[in-house]
Coordinates of C-alpha atoms and ligand atoms in Angstrom, one line a residue:
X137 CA 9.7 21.6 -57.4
X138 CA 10.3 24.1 -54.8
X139 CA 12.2 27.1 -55.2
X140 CA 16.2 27.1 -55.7
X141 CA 17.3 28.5 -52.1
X142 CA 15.5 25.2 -50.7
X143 CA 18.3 23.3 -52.4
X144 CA 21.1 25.3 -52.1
X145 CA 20.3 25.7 -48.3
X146 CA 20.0 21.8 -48.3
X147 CA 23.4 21.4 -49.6
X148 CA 24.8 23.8 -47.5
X149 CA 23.3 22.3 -44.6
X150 CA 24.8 18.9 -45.6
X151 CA 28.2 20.9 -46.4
X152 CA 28.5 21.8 -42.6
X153 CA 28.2 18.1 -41.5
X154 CA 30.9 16.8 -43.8
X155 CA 34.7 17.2 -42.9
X156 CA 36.4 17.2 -46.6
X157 CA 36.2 15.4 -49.7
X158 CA 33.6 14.9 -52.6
X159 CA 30.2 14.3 -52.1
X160 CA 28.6 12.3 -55.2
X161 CA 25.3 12.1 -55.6
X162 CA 23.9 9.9 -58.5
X163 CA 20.8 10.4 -60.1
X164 CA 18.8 7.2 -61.6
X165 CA 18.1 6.6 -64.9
X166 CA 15.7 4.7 -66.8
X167 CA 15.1 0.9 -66.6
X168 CA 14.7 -1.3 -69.4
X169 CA 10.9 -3.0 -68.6
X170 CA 11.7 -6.0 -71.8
X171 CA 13.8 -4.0 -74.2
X172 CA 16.0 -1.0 -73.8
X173 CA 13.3 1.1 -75.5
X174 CA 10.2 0.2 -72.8
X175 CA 11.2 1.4 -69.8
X176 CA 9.4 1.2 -66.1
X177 CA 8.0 4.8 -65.3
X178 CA 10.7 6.7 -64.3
X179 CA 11.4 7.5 -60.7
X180 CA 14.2 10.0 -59.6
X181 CA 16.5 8.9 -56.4
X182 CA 15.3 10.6 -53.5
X183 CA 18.5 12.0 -52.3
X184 CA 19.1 13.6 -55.4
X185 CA 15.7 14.8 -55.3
X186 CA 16.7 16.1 -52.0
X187 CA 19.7 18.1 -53.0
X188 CA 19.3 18.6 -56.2
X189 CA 16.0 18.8 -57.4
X190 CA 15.4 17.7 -61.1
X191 CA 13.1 15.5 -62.2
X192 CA 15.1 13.8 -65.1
X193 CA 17.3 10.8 -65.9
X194 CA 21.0 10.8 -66.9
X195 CA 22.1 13.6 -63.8
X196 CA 24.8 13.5 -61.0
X197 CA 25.1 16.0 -58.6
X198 CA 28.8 16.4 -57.0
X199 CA 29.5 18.5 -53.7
X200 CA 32.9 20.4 -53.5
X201 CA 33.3 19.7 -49.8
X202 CA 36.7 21.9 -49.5
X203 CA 35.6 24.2 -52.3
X204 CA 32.4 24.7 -51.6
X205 CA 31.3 24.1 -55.2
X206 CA 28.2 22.4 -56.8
X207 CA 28.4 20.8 -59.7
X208 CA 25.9 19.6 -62.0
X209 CA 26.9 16.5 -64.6
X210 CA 24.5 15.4 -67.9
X211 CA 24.5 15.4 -71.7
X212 CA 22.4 17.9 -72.9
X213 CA 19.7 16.2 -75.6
X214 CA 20.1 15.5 -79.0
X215 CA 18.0 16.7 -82.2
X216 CA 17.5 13.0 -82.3
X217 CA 16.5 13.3 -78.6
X218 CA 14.1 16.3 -79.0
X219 CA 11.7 14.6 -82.2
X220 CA 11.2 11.8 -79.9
X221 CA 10.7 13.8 -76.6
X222 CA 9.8 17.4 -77.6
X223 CA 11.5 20.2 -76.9
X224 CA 13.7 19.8 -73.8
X225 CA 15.7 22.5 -71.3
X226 CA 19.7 22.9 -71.3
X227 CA 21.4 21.6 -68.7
X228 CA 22.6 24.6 -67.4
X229 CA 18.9 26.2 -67.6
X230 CA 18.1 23.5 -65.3
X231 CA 20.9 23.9 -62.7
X232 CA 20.2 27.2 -62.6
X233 CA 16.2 26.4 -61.1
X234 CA 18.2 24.7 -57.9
X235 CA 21.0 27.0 -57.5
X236 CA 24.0 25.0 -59.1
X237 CA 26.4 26.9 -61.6
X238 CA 28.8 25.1 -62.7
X239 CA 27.7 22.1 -65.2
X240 CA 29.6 19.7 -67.4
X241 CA 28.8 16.7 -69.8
X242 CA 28.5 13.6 -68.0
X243 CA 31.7 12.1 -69.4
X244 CA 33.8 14.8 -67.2
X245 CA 32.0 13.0 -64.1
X246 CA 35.1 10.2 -64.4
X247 CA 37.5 12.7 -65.3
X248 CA 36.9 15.1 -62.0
X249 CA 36.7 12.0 -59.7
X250 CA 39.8 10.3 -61.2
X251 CA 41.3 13.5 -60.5
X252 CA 40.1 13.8 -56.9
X253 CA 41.1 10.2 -56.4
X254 CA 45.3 11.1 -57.8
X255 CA 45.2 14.1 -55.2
X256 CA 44.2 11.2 -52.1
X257 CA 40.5 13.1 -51.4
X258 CA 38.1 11.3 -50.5
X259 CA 34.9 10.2 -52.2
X260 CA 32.2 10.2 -50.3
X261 CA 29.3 7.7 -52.1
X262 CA 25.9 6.0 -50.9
X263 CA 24.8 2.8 -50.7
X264 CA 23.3 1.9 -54.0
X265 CA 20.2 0.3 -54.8
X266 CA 20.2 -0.1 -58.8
X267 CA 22.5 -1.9 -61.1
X268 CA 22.6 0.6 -63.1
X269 CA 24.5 3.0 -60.8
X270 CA 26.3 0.2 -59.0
X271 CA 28.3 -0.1 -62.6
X272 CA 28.3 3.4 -62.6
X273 CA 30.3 3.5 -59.6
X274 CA 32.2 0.7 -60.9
X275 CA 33.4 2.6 -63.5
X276 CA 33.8 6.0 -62.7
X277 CA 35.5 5.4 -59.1
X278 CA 36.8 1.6 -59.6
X279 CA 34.8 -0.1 -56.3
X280 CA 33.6 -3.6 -57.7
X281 CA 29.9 -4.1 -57.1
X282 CA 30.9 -6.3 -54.4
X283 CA 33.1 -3.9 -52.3
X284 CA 30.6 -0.7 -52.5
X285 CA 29.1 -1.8 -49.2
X286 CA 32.0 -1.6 -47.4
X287 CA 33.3 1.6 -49.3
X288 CA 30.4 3.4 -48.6
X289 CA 30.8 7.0 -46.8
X290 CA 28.5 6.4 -42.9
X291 CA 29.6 10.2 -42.4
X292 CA 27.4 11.3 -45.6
X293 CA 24.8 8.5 -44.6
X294 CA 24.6 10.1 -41.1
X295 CA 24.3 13.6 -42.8
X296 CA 21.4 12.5 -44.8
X297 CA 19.4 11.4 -42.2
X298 CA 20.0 13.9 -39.7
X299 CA 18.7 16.5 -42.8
X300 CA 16.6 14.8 -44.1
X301 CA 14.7 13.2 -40.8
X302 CA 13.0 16.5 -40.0
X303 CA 10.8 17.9 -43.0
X304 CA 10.2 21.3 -44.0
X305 CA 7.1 23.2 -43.5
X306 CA 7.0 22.9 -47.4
X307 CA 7.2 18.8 -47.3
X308 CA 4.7 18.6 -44.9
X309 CA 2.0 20.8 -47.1
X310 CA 3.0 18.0 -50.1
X311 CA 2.6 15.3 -47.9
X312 CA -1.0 16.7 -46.9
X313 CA -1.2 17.5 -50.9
X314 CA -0.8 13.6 -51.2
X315 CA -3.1 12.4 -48.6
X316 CA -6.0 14.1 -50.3
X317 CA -5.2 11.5 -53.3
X318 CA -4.5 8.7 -50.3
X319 CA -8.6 9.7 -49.0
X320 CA -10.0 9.6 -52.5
X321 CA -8.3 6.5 -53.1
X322 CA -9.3 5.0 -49.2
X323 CA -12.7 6.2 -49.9
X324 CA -13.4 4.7 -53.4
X325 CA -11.9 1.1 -52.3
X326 CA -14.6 1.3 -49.4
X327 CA -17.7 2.7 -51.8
X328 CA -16.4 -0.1 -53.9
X329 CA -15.5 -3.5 -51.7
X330 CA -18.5 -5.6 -52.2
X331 CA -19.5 -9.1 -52.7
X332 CA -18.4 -10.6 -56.3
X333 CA -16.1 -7.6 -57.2
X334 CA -12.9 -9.1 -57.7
X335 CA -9.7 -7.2 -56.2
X336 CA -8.3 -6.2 -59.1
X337 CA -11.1 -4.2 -60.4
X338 CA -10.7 -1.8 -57.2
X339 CA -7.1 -1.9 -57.6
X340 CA -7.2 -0.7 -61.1
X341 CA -9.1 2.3 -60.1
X342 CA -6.8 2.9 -56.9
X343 CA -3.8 3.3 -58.8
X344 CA -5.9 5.8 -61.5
X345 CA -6.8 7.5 -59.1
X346 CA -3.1 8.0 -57.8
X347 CA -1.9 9.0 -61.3
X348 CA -4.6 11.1 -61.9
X349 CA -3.5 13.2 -58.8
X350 CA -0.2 14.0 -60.7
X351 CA 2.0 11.4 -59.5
X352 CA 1.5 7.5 -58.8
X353 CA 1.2 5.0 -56.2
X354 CA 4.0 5.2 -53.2
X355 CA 4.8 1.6 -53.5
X356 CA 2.9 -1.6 -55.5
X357 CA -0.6 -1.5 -53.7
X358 CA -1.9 -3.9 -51.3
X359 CA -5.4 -5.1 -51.7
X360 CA -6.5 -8.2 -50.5
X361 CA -9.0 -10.4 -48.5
X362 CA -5.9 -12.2 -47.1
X363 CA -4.8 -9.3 -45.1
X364 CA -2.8 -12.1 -42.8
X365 CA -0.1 -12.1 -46.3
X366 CA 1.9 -9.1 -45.0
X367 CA 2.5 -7.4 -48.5
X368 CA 0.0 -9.1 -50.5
X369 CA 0.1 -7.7 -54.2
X370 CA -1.7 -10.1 -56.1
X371 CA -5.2 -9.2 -56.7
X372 CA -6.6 -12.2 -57.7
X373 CA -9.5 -13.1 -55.5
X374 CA -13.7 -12.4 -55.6
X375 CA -14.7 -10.9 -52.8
X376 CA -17.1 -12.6 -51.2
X377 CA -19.3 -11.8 -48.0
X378 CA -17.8 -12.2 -44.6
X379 CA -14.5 -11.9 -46.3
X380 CA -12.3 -8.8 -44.7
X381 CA -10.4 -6.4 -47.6
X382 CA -7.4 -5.2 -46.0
X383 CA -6.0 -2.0 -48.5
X384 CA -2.4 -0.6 -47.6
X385 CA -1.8 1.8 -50.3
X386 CA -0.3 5.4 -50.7
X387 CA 0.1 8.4 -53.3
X388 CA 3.2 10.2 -54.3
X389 CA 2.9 13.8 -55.6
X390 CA 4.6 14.8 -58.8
X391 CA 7.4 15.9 -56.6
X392 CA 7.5 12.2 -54.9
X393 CA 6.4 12.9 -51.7
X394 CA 4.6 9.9 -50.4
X395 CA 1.7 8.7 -48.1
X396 CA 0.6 4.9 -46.4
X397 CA -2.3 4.6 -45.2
X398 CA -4.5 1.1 -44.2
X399 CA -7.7 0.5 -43.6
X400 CA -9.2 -2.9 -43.5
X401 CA -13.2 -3.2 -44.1
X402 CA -15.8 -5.7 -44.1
X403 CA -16.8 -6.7 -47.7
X404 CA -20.4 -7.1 -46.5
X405 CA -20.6 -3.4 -45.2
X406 CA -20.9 -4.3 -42.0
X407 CA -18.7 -6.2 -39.3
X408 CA -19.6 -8.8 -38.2
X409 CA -19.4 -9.6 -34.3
X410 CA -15.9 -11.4 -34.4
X411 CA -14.2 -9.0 -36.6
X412 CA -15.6 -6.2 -35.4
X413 CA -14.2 -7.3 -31.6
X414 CA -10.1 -7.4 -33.1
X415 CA -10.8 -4.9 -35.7
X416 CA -11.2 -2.7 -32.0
X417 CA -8.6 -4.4 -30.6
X418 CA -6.5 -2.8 -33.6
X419 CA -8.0 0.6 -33.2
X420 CA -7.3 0.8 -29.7
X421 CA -3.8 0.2 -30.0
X422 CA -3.1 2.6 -33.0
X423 CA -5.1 5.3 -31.6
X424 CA -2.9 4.7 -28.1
X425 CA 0.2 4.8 -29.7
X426 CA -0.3 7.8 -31.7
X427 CA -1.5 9.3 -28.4
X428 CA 2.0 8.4 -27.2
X429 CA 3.6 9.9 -29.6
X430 CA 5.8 13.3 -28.5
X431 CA 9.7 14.1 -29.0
X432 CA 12.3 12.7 -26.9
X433 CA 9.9 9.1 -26.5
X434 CA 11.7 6.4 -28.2
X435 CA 9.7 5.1 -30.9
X436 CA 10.4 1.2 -29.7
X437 CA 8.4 2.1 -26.4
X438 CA 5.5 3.0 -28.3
X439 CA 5.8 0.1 -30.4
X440 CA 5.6 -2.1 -27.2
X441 CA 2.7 0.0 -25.9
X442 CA 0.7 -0.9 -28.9
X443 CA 2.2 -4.5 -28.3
X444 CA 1.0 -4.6 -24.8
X445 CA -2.5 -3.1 -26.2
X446 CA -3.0 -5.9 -28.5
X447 CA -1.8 -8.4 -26.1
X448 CA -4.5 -7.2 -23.4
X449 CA -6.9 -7.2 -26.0
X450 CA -6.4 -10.7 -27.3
X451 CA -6.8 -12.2 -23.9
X452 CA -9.3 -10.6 -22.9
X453 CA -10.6 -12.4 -26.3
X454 CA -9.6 -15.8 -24.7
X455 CA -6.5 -16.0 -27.5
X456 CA -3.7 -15.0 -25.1
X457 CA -3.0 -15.8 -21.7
X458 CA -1.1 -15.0 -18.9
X459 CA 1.3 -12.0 -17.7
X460 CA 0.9 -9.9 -21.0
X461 CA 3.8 -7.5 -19.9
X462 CA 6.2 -10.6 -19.8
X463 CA 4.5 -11.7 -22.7
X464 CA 5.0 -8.8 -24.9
X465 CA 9.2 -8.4 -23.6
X466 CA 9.5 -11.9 -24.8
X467 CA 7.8 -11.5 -28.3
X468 CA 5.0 -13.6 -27.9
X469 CA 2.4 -11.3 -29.3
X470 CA 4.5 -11.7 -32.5
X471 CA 2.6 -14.5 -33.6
X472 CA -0.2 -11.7 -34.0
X473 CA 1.6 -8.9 -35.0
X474 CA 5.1 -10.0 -36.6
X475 CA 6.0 -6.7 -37.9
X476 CA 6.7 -2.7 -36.8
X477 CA 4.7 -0.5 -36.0
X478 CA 6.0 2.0 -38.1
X479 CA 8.3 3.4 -40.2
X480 CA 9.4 7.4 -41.4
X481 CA 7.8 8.3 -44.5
X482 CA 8.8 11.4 -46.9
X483 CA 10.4 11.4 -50.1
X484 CA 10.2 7.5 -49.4
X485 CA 7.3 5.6 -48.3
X486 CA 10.1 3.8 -45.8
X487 CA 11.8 7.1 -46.3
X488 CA 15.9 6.9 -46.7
X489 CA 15.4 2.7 -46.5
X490 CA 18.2 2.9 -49.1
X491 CA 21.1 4.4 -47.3
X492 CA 20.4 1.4 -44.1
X493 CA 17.6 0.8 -42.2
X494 CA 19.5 0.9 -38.9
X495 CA 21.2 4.3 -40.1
X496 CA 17.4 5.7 -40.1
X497 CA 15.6 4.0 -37.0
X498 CA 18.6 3.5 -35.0
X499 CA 21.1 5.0 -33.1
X500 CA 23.8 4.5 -30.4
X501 CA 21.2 4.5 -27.6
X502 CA 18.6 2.6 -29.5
X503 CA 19.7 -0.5 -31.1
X504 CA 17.7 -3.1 -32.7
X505 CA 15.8 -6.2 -31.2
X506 CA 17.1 -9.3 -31.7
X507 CA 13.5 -10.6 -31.0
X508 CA 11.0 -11.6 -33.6
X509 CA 8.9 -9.1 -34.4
X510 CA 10.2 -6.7 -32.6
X511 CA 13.6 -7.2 -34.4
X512 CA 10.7 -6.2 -37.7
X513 CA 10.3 -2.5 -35.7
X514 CA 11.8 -0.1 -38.8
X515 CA 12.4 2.6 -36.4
X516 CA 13.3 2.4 -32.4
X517 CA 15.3 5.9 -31.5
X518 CA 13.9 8.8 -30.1
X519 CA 11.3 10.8 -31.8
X520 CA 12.4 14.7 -32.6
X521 CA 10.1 17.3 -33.9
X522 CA 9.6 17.2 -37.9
X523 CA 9.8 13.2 -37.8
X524 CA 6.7 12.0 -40.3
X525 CA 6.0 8.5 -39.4
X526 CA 3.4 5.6 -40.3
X527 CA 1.7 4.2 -37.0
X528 CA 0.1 0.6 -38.1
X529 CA -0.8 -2.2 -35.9
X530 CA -2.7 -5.4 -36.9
X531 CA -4.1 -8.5 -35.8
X532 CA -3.1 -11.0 -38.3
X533 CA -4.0 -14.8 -38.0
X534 CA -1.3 -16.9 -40.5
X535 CA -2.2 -20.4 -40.9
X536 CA 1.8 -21.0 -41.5
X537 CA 2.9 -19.2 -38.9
X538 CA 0.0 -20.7 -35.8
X539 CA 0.9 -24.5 -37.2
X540 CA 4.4 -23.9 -36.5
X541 CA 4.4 -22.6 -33.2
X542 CA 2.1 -24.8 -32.2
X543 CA 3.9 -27.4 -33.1
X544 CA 7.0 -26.2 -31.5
X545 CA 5.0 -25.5 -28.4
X546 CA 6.5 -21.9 -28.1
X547 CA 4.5 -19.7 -25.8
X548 CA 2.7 -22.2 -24.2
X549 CA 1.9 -20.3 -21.1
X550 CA 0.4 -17.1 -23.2
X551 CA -0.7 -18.5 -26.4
X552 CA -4.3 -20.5 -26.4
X553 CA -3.7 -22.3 -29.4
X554 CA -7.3 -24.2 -29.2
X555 CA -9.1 -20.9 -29.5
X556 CA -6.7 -19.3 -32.0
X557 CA -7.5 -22.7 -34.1
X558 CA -10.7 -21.7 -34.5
X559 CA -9.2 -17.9 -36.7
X560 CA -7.4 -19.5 -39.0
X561 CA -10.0 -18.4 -41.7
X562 CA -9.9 -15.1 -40.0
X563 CA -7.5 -13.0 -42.6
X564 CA -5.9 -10.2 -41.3
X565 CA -6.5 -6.3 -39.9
X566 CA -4.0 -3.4 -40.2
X567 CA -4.8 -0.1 -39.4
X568 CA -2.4 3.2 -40.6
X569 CA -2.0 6.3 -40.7
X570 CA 1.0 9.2 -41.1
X571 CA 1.8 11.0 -38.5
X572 CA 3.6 14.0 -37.7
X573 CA 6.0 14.7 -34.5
X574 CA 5.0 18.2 -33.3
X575 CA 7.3 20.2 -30.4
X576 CA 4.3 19.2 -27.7
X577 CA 3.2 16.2 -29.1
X578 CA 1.5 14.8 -32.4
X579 CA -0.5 15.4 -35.5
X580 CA -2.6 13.4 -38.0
X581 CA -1.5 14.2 -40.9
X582 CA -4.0 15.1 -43.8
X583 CA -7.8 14.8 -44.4
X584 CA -9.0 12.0 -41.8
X585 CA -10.2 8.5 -43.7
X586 CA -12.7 6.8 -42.3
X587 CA -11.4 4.2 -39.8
X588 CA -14.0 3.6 -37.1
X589 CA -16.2 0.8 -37.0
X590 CA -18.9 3.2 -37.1
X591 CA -17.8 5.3 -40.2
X592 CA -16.8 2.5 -42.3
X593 CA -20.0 1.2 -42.0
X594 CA -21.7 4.6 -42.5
X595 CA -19.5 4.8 -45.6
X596 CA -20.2 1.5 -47.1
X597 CA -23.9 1.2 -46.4
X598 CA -25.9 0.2 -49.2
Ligands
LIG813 N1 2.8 0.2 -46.4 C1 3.7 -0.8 -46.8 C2 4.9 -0.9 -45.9 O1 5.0 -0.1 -45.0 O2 5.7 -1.7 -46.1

């Protein structure tokens, strides 16, 4: 963790955007995987995290707003606790690593917000994500499960992601710390990918070799010669040759900073002359966009840059037709590329997702697409130094998706649905990276994985 001014400093940061009140801050807690005993590997809430620090179930944090006092609320463990878990910290030893004094058993938690809640403060909560701590809320502030939505605070939402948008010096070295996981784990899939290897064999040793970097994969990997299947996470196919393995997968450190990266490769080693031609079409546009990328840009005009890119690129392939600028505003490059091009990334892989996508990547000025695939675009406002962001265009060809269109005739004038007919078997190619917002421009975050046609192939020949 890092040291305890960080998180005193955060919380005084976040104290300065907040009129009055209580801030409440929830920690998680474990999850039964088939009986209360089994539980899924443990992962802290990132917010808490944030402000707060601790690696450990059964915590809330509280925020004085009008006091300016930090509070700290748990049970400290049990004999009973201790033979089955070793020997564990006090509570209070453990505020004291990020700066908080005051602690209390979790029971008072209900006590000091009923309190709060006689004397007409308010209590400012997020949007929550598990069951466990919408009951919580349920029962220590009486909002029903179904009201929370519309009870939560947008003033402590706003806050957060005005904080927690730019990252530290410090969370950009653990970011880096990850991506040398993310390259091991890049690299292996690619020394690995080869004809009558089945997908979960790599995967198995993807995800080791995230846990054996101290933490464990970002989000459930993506491995899969049906890289057209957006998030693909069954890994039951043989690779075969000709087939293309598309791997989107990421690290998290111990601390739970995370990466994404994708790379797509050719299960033969090499290319062959149809893939290689999108797979540079893919390239192109991801290596344009990040090229874009500087503050004050909105991130939706570099999305439609690498839009326009792949549009240009699939004509000149004979798949498109037509004016591609007109094309592009009215989404018909979509049926290619349905999704974003990117998303922030930090102590989330689709970093602060949970307190509202449109809180993160939108603002007054910037507001959402109604169009599809551009409506997909995670994040659309302005860029500011300290963003970290994923940039990861693909060429996708879905069956599903071509016969439906077609079908409905849509985009007649810049779709050639004859020639796309002939991709169906194609798959799907994504190519990602993180990047960083820098005060004149960009940066590539982390050791560079291979990603041109050239160093794949140098990497996989065999
Ligand atoms: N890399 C997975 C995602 O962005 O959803």
């Amino acid at each position: 963790m890092f040291d305890k001014d960080t998180y005193a400093h955060r919380r005084e940061q976040l104290r300065k955007s907040i009129k009055d009140g209580i801030v409440l801050i929830p920690g998680n807690v474990d999850v039964p995987m088939n009986y209360r005993s089994n539980t899924y590997r443990f992962r802290q809430d990132s917010n808490f995290l944030y402000f707060f620090g601790l690696d450990q179930q059964g915590l809330a944090g509280v925020m004085d707003i009008d006091s300016g006092e930090d509070m700290l609320f748990g049970d400290d463990h049990t004999m009973d606790d201790i033979i089955w878990m070793g020997p564990q910290p006090l509570l209070s030893e453990c505020a004291e690593r990020v700066g908080v004094k005051r602690t209390a058993p979790f029971s008072g938690l209900a006590e000091i917000l009923e309190k709060a809640k006689q004397q007409g403060r308010k209590i400012h909560f997020l949007p929550p994500y598990r069951a466990e701590n919408k009951l919580l809320l349920e029962d220590i502030l009486g909002v029903g499960v179904k009201e929370q939505p519309a009870k939560v605070s947008v003033e402590l939402i706003r806050a957060i992601v005005a904080l927690r948008s730019i990252k530290e010096p410090q969370e950009i070295a653990e970011i880096e710390r990850a991506i040398d996981v993310a390259w091991l784990m890049h690299t292996t899939a690619m020394k690995m990918a080869s004809p009558g290897v089945y997908e979960h064999e790599i995967a198995g040793v993807v995800e080791g070799i995230a846990i054996s970097g101290g933490g464990m994969l970002s989000f459930p990997l993506i491995l899969s010669i049906h890289g057209e299947i957006l998030h693909n996470h069954s890994h039951n196919n043989k690779l075969e040759e000709g087939h293309l393995l598309l791997m989107d997968g990421g690290a998290e450190t111990a601390m739970h900073y995370a990466t994404d990266h994708t790379r797509t490769m050719p299960v033969s080693g090499r290319f062959d002359e149809r893939q290689k031609a999108v797979y540079e079409i893919v390239l192109d546009a991801q290596l344009r966009a990040i090229r874009a990328i500087q503050p004050g840009k909105t991130f939706k005009s570099i999305h439609l840059l690498a839009a326009g890119v792949i549009a240009d690129g699939l004509k000149a392939l004979g798949l498109m037709k037509g004016d591609v600028k007109q094309a592009v505003e009215q989404g018909a490059h979509a049926l290619f590329m349905p999704h974003g091009l990117g998303h922030m990334m930090g102590l989330d892989v689709h970093d602060m997702e949970d307190l509202g996508e449109d809180h993160v990547g939108y603002d007054n000025e910037v507001k959402r697409s109604d169009i599809f695939g551009t409506a997909s675009l995670r994040l659309g406002r302005k860029l500011q130094t300290g963003f970290v962001l994923t940039v990861e265009p693909g060429i996708y060809f879905i069956p599903a998706l071509i016969e439906k269109w077609k079908q409905e005739r849509k985009f007649m004038e810049y779709i050639n649905y004859d020639k796309v007919q002939r991709y169906l078997d194609f798959g799907g190619i994504r190519i990602e990276d993180d990047v960083l917002v820098t005060s004149d421009g960009f940066k590539v975050l982390g050791r560079p994985i291979p990603k041109t046609v050239a160093e794949l192939e140098s990497l996989m020949d065999r």
